[in-house]
PDB file of C-alpha atoms in Angstrom:
ATOM      1  CA  MET A  11     -76.184  50.605 -78.258  1.00  0.00           C
ATOM      2  CA  ARG A  12     -77.578  48.256 -80.892  1.00  0.00           C
ATOM      3  CA  ARG A  13     -74.584  45.883 -80.606  1.00  0.00           C
ATOM      4  CA  GLU A  14     -74.875  45.833 -76.794  1.00  0.00           C
ATOM      5  CA  MET A  15     -78.570  44.970 -77.098  1.00  0.00           C
ATOM      6  CA  GLU A  16     -77.892  42.151 -79.575  1.00  0.00           C
ATOM      7  CA  ILE A  17     -75.294  40.617 -77.248  1.00  0.00           C
ATOM      8  CA  GLY A  18     -77.531  41.022 -74.191  1.00  0.00           C
ATOM      9  CA  VAL A  19     -80.515  39.380 -75.881  1.00  0.00           C
ATOM     10  CA  LYS A  20     -78.332  36.494 -77.158  1.00  0.00           C
ATOM     11  CA  LEU A  21     -77.013  35.933 -73.633  1.00  0.00           C
ATOM     12  CA  ALA A  22     -80.556  35.937 -72.245  1.00  0.00           C
ATOM     13  CA  GLU A  23     -81.675  33.425 -74.896  1.00  0.00           C
ATOM     14  CA  MET A  24     -78.684  31.223 -74.085  1.00  0.00           C
ATOM     15  CA  CYS A  25     -79.571  31.326 -70.373  1.00  0.00           C
ATOM     16  CA  GLU A  26     -83.120  30.298 -71.265  1.00  0.00           C
ATOM     17  CA  ARG A  27     -81.971  27.407 -73.510  1.00  0.00           C
ATOM     18  CA  LEU A  28     -79.501  26.142 -70.886  1.00  0.00           C
ATOM     19  CA  HIS A  29     -82.055  26.462 -68.075  1.00  0.00           C
ATOM     20  CA  VAL A  30     -79.710  28.595 -65.985  1.00  0.00           C
ATOM     21  CA  LYS A  31     -81.001  28.538 -62.410  1.00  0.00           C
ATOM     22  CA  HIS A  32     -80.199  32.162 -61.489  1.00  0.00           C
ATOM     23  CA  VAL A  33     -79.359  35.114 -63.732  1.00  0.00           C
ATOM     24  CA  ILE A  34     -78.054  38.285 -62.096  1.00  0.00           C
ATOM     25  CA  TYR A  35     -78.237  41.322 -64.335  1.00  0.00           C
ATOM     26  CA  SER A  36     -76.434  44.533 -63.466  1.00  0.00           C
ATOM     27  CA  ALA A  37     -78.783  47.183 -64.809  1.00  0.00           C
ATOM     28  CA  VAL A  38     -79.343  50.914 -64.774  1.00  0.00           C
ATOM     29  CA  ASP A  39     -82.515  52.946 -65.029  1.00  0.00           C
ATOM     30  CA  PHE A  40     -83.960  53.266 -68.535  1.00  0.00           C
ATOM     31  CA  VAL A  41     -83.419  57.016 -68.990  1.00  0.00           C
ATOM     32  CA  TYR A  42     -85.391  57.357 -72.233  1.00  0.00           C
ATOM     33  CA  ARG A  43     -88.519  55.678 -70.822  1.00  0.00           C
ATOM     34  CA  ILE A  44     -88.387  57.910 -67.734  1.00  0.00           C
ATOM     35  CA  THR A  45     -87.390  61.290 -69.220  1.00  0.00           C
ATOM     36  CA  GLY A  46     -87.821  61.118 -72.998  1.00  0.00           C
ATOM     37  CA  ASN A  47     -84.115  62.024 -73.390  1.00  0.00           C
ATOM     38  CA  ARG A  48     -81.816  59.590 -75.172  1.00  0.00           C
ATOM     39  CA  CYS A  49     -78.863  58.221 -73.225  1.00  0.00           C
ATOM     40  CA  SER A  50     -77.201  55.366 -75.091  1.00  0.00           C
ATOM     41  CA  ARG A  51     -75.027  54.481 -72.081  1.00  0.00           C
ATOM     42  CA  TYR A  52     -78.197  53.527 -70.147  1.00  0.00           C
ATOM     43  CA  ASP A  53     -80.909  52.885 -72.718  1.00  0.00           C
ATOM     44  CA  GLY A  54     -79.344  49.745 -74.195  1.00  0.00           C
ATOM     45  CA  LYS A  55     -79.049  48.192 -70.748  1.00  0.00           C
ATOM     46  CA  GLY A  56     -82.636  49.174 -69.971  1.00  0.00           C
ATOM     47  CA  GLU A  57     -83.899  47.506 -73.139  1.00  0.00           C
ATOM     48  CA  ILE A  58     -82.000  44.301 -72.299  1.00  0.00           C
ATOM     49  CA  GLU A  59     -83.577  44.276 -68.832  1.00  0.00           C
ATOM     50  CA  TYR A  60     -87.083  44.529 -70.353  1.00  0.00           C
ATOM     51  CA  GLN A  61     -86.279  41.659 -72.738  1.00  0.00           C
ATOM     52  CA  MET A  62     -84.978  39.477 -69.893  1.00  0.00           C
ATOM     53  CA  LYS A  63     -88.025  40.133 -67.727  1.00  0.00           C
ATOM     54  CA  GLY A  64     -90.279  39.294 -70.677  1.00  0.00           C
ATOM     55  CA  MET A  65     -88.554  35.913 -71.039  1.00  0.00           C
ATOM     56  CA  GLU A  66     -89.384  35.081 -67.414  1.00  0.00           C
ATOM     57  CA  LEU A  67     -85.818  34.072 -66.563  1.00  0.00           C
ATOM     58  CA  PRO A  68     -84.976  33.325 -62.897  1.00  0.00           C
ATOM     59  CA  LEU A  69     -83.694  36.874 -62.707  1.00  0.00           C
ATOM     60  CA  THR A  70     -82.308  39.239 -60.099  1.00  0.00           C
ATOM     61  CA  VAL A  71     -81.811  42.796 -61.332  1.00  0.00           C
ATOM     62  CA  LEU A  72     -79.295  44.964 -59.489  1.00  0.00           C
ATOM     63  CA  LYS A  73     -79.900  48.604 -60.469  1.00  0.00           C
ATOM     64  CA  LEU A  74     -76.724  50.657 -60.287  1.00  0.00           C
ATOM     65  CA  PRO A  75     -76.618  54.377 -59.609  1.00  0.00           C
ATOM     66  CA  LEU A  76     -74.120  56.789 -61.144  1.00  0.00           C
ATOM     67  CA  SER A  77     -70.620  55.484 -60.591  1.00  0.00           C
ATOM     68  CA  TYR A  78     -67.847  57.424 -58.870  1.00  0.00           C
ATOM     69  CA  ASP A  79     -65.514  55.712 -61.329  1.00  0.00           C
ATOM     70  CA  TYR A  80     -67.455  57.120 -64.278  1.00  0.00           C
ATOM     71  CA  LEU A  81     -67.542  60.638 -62.809  1.00  0.00           C
ATOM     72  CA  VAL A  82     -63.798  60.690 -62.131  1.00  0.00           C
ATOM     73  CA  ASN A  83     -63.006  59.497 -65.648  1.00  0.00           C
ATOM     74  CA  THR A  84     -65.501  61.832 -67.324  1.00  0.00           C
ATOM     75  CA  LEU A  85     -65.162  65.141 -65.482  1.00  0.00           C
ATOM     76  CA  ILE A  86     -61.746  65.978 -66.892  1.00  0.00           C
ATOM     77  CA  PRO A  87     -60.563  69.591 -66.840  1.00  0.00           C
ATOM     78  CA  THR A  88     -59.103  71.508 -69.766  1.00  0.00           C
ATOM     79  CA  ARG A  89     -56.029  73.645 -69.291  1.00  0.00           C
ATOM     80  CA  GLN A  90     -56.478  77.399 -69.722  1.00  0.00           C
ATOM     81  CA  GLY A  91     -53.249  79.246 -68.962  1.00  0.00           C
ATOM     82  CA  SER A  92     -52.090  78.214 -65.489  1.00  0.00           C
ATOM     83  CA  ASP A  93     -55.569  77.032 -64.449  1.00  0.00           C
ATOM     84  CA  TYR A  94     -57.390  73.775 -64.964  1.00  0.00           C
ATOM     85  CA  VAL A  95     -61.012  74.496 -65.810  1.00  0.00           C
ATOM     86  CA  PHE A  96     -63.935  72.109 -65.498  1.00  0.00           C
ATOM     87  CA  THR A  97     -66.381  73.459 -68.046  1.00  0.00           C
ATOM     88  CA  GLY A  98     -68.991  70.754 -67.947  1.00  0.00           C
ATOM     89  CA  ILE A  99     -70.433  70.655 -64.455  1.00  0.00           C
ATOM     90  CA  VAL A 100     -74.202  70.593 -64.588  1.00  0.00           C
ATOM     91  CA  ASP A 101     -75.658  72.560 -61.693  1.00  0.00           C
ATOM     92  CA  SER A 102     -78.141  70.986 -59.324  1.00  0.00           C
ATOM     93  CA  LYS A 103     -78.946  71.328 -55.647  1.00  0.00           C
ATOM     94  CA  LEU A 104     -80.442  67.826 -55.517  1.00  0.00           C
ATOM     95  CA  ASP A 105     -78.690  64.736 -54.194  1.00  0.00           C
ATOM     96  CA  PHE A 106     -78.043  61.707 -56.354  1.00  0.00           C
ATOM     97  CA  ASP A 107     -76.982  58.158 -55.560  1.00  0.00           C
ATOM     98  CA  VAL A 108     -73.446  56.971 -56.283  1.00  0.00           C
ATOM     99  CA  MET A 109     -71.221  53.946 -55.739  1.00  0.00           C
ATOM    100  CA  ASN A 110     -67.995  52.406 -57.040  1.00  0.00           C
ATOM    101  CA  TYR A 111     -68.110  49.461 -59.413  1.00  0.00           C
ATOM    102  CA  SER A 112     -66.198  47.417 -56.822  1.00  0.00           C
ATOM    103  CA  ASP A 113     -69.097  47.748 -54.331  1.00  0.00           C
ATOM    104  CA  ILE A 114     -71.327  45.384 -56.308  1.00  0.00           C
ATOM    105  CA  GLY A 115     -69.256  42.197 -55.777  1.00  0.00           C
ATOM    106  CA  PRO A 116     -70.422  41.343 -52.232  1.00  0.00           C
ATOM    107  CA  VAL A 117     -74.063  41.900 -53.246  1.00  0.00           C
ATOM    108  CA  VAL A 118     -73.724  39.512 -56.209  1.00  0.00           C
ATOM    109  CA  LYS A 119     -72.106  36.912 -53.920  1.00  0.00           C
ATOM    110  CA  LEU A 120     -74.984  37.199 -51.458  1.00  0.00           C
ATOM    111  CA  ALA A 121     -77.559  36.905 -54.265  1.00  0.00           C
ATOM    112  CA  PHE A 122     -75.928  33.684 -55.517  1.00  0.00           C
ATOM    113  CA  GLU A 123     -75.780  32.291 -51.978  1.00  0.00           C
ATOM    114  CA  ARG A 124     -79.490  33.027 -51.328  1.00  0.00           C
ATOM    115  CA  PRO A 125     -81.317  32.773 -54.656  1.00  0.00           C
ATOM    116  CA  ASN A 126     -84.677  32.080 -52.985  1.00  0.00           C
ATOM    117  CA  ILE A 127     -84.562  35.603 -51.498  1.00  0.00           C
ATOM    118  CA  PHE A 128     -83.298  37.419 -54.599  1.00  0.00           C
ATOM    119  CA  ILE A 129     -84.886  35.776 -57.674  1.00  0.00           C
ATOM    120  CA  GLY A 130     -87.658  37.952 -59.091  1.00  0.00           C
ATOM    121  CA  LYS A 131     -86.403  41.079 -57.315  1.00  0.00           C
ATOM    122  CA  THR A 132     -85.129  44.382 -58.652  1.00  0.00           C
ATOM    123  CA  ILE A 133     -82.866  46.054 -56.120  1.00  0.00           C
ATOM    124  CA  GLY A 134     -81.605  49.627 -56.384  1.00  0.00           C
ATOM    125  CA  LEU A 135     -78.052  49.879 -55.073  1.00  0.00           C
ATOM    126  CA  THR A 136     -76.185  52.849 -53.600  1.00  0.00           C
ATOM    127  CA  VAL A 137     -73.466  53.554 -51.051  1.00  0.00           C
ATOM    128  CA  ASP A 138     -73.802  57.318 -50.768  1.00  0.00           C
ATOM    129  CA  ARG A 139     -76.024  60.211 -51.715  1.00  0.00           C
ATOM    130  CA  ILE A 140     -74.230  63.384 -52.783  1.00  0.00           C
ATOM    131  CA  ASP A 141     -74.899  66.575 -54.680  1.00  0.00           C
ATOM    132  CA  ILE A 142     -72.728  68.141 -57.352  1.00  0.00           C
ATOM    133  CA  ASN A 143     -71.261  70.529 -54.763  1.00  0.00           C
ATOM    134  CA  LYS A 144     -69.807  67.555 -52.858  1.00  0.00           C
ATOM    135  CA  VAL A 145     -68.197  66.335 -56.073  1.00  0.00           C
ATOM    136  CA  VAL A 146     -66.694  69.811 -56.528  1.00  0.00           C
ATOM    137  CA  GLU A 147     -65.435  69.788 -52.905  1.00  0.00           C
ATOM    138  CA  GLN A 148     -63.738  66.436 -53.487  1.00  0.00           C
ATOM    139  CA  MET A 149     -62.077  67.762 -56.644  1.00  0.00           C
ATOM    140  CA  THR A 150     -60.930  70.832 -54.692  1.00  0.00           C
ATOM    141  CA  GLU A 151     -59.106  68.604 -52.200  1.00  0.00           C
ATOM    142  CA  VAL A 152     -57.345  66.697 -54.977  1.00  0.00           C
ATOM    143  CA  PHE A 153     -56.206  69.901 -56.677  1.00  0.00           C
ATOM    144  CA  LYS A 154     -55.052  71.453 -53.379  1.00  0.00           C
ATOM    145  CA  GLU A 155     -52.906  68.411 -52.628  1.00  0.00           C
ATOM    146  CA  LYS A 156     -51.280  68.705 -56.051  1.00  0.00           C
ATOM    147  CA  LYS A 157     -50.924  72.495 -55.656  1.00  0.00           C
ATOM    148  CA  LEU A 158     -52.794  73.156 -58.895  1.00  0.00           C
ATOM    149  CA  ASN A 159     -55.079  76.100 -59.639  1.00  0.00           C
ATOM    150  CA  TRP A 160     -58.507  75.191 -60.847  1.00  0.00           C
ATOM    151  CA  ARG A 161     -61.974  76.587 -61.295  1.00  0.00           C
ATOM    152  CA  TYR A 162     -65.253  75.389 -62.667  1.00  0.00           C
ATOM    153  CA  GLU A 163     -68.188  76.738 -64.567  1.00  0.00           C
ATOM    154  CA  LYS A 164     -71.598  75.458 -63.516  1.00  0.00           C
ATOM    155  CA  LEU A 165     -74.246  75.406 -66.186  1.00  0.00           C
ATOM    156  CA  SER A 166     -77.901  74.528 -66.186  1.00  0.00           C
ATOM    157  CA  TRP A 167     -78.699  71.321 -68.033  1.00  0.00           C
ATOM    158  CA  LYS A 168     -80.226  73.299 -70.940  1.00  0.00           C
ATOM    159  CA  GLU A 169     -77.175  75.613 -71.197  1.00  0.00           C
ATOM    160  CA  TYR A 170     -74.896  72.599 -71.156  1.00  0.00           C
ATOM    161  CA  GLN A 171     -76.836  70.847 -73.918  1.00  0.00           C
ATOM    162  CA  ARG A 172     -76.843  73.932 -76.156  1.00  0.00           C
ATOM    163  CA  ASP A 173     -73.037  74.047 -76.231  1.00  0.00           C
ATOM    164  CA  LYS A 174     -72.037  71.463 -78.859  1.00  0.00           C
ATOM    165  CA  LYS A 175     -68.543  70.952 -77.407  1.00  0.00           C
ATOM    166  CA  ASN A 176     -69.965  69.557 -74.155  1.00  0.00           C
ATOM    167  CA  ASN A 177     -70.590  65.904 -73.505  1.00  0.00           C
ATOM    168  CA  ARG A 178     -74.343  65.620 -74.088  1.00  0.00           C
ATOM    169  CA  GLU A 179     -74.406  62.070 -72.746  1.00  0.00           C
ATOM    170  CA  LEU A 180     -72.906  63.229 -69.434  1.00  0.00           C
ATOM    171  CA  ALA A 181     -75.352  66.130 -69.261  1.00  0.00           C
ATOM    172  CA  THR A 182     -78.268  63.739 -69.756  1.00  0.00           C
ATOM    173  CA  LEU A 183     -76.897  61.359 -67.116  1.00  0.00           C
ATOM    174  CA  LEU A 184     -76.373  64.098 -64.530  1.00  0.00           C
ATOM    175  CA  ASP A 185     -79.769  65.632 -65.255  1.00  0.00           C
ATOM    176  CA  PHE A 186     -81.374  62.211 -64.882  1.00  0.00           C
ATOM    177  CA  HIS A 187     -79.583  61.349 -61.634  1.00  0.00           C
ATOM    178  CA  CYS A 188     -80.219  64.770 -60.089  1.00  0.00           C
ATOM    179  CA  ASN A 189     -83.807  65.268 -61.192  1.00  0.00           C
ATOM    180  CA  TYR A 190     -85.482  61.969 -62.136  1.00  0.00           C
ATOM    181  CA  ALA A 191     -83.741  58.890 -60.716  1.00  0.00           C
ATOM    182  CA  PRO A 192     -85.513  57.123 -57.882  1.00  0.00           C
ATOM    183  CA  LEU A 193     -83.675  57.576 -54.599  1.00  0.00           C
ATOM    184  CA  ARG A 194     -82.312  54.370 -53.164  1.00  0.00           C
ATOM    185  CA  ASP A 195     -82.021  53.348 -49.543  1.00  0.00           C
ATOM    186  CA  VAL A 196     -78.404  53.635 -48.356  1.00  0.00           C
ATOM    187  CA  ARG A 197     -79.227  51.489 -45.271  1.00  0.00           C
ATOM    188  CA  THR A 198     -80.413  48.613 -47.481  1.00  0.00           C
ATOM    189  CA  MET A 199     -77.126  48.659 -49.369  1.00  0.00           C
ATOM    190  CA  GLN A 200     -75.159  48.757 -46.107  1.00  0.00           C
ATOM    191  CA  ALA A 201     -77.051  45.649 -44.991  1.00  0.00           C
ATOM    192  CA  LEU A 202     -76.198  43.885 -48.259  1.00  0.00           C
ATOM    193  CA  ASN A 203     -72.559  45.087 -48.297  1.00  0.00           C
ATOM    194  CA  PRO A 204     -71.445  45.904 -44.720  1.00  0.00           C
TER     195      PRO A 204
END
C-alpha cells in the first residue's frame, strides 16, 4: 500500500507541475475511514484520492464498486474428494454494487470529451446490484455446465475473520460492500455507458 501511495502522490504532483487540464482518477471507497477496518486493496487508493483533492487538481473521481473480475478471480474453490468447495463466502442478504473493469472505458471517454461537466465531480459507478446469493447462483450455472459437484459454506463476517486460513482482505471487502458502501444509481451509469 505504501508503494502505491508514493506512486500516486508523485503522479499527482507531476500533473500539478505540468498543469494537466483534466485528471481522471479511478478510485474506490476508503474502507478504513468508513468502517475502521483495514483493507490495503482500497485504503491506498483512498489516501491518494484525498491527496489529489487537497492539491486542487482539475479532477474527476470515478468511484468503482466491487468488480466481477475480482470476485471471479478471488472466490476459488478447494477440492475435497469429488467436490469443489467454496469455503470463503461471507453471508449477507444485502445487495452490493458490481461492474466489470471494461465498463469504465466509455465513462472515461465521455469525461474527457466533456470536462466542463465532469471536473470537480465524484461519480459512483455501477452496472448491477446483486447479493451474495446471486453470485452463488451464477457459480452454480458454471459448475452445472461443466458437470462438476460443488458446495459452499457461508460464514458470517466475524466467523470468516476468525479463521486464519481465510482471505481477510476479501472478507473485509465483502463486509464493506454488503453493509457499508453507499449504493450507486444504476440508471446514472446506464446513461453514462449505454
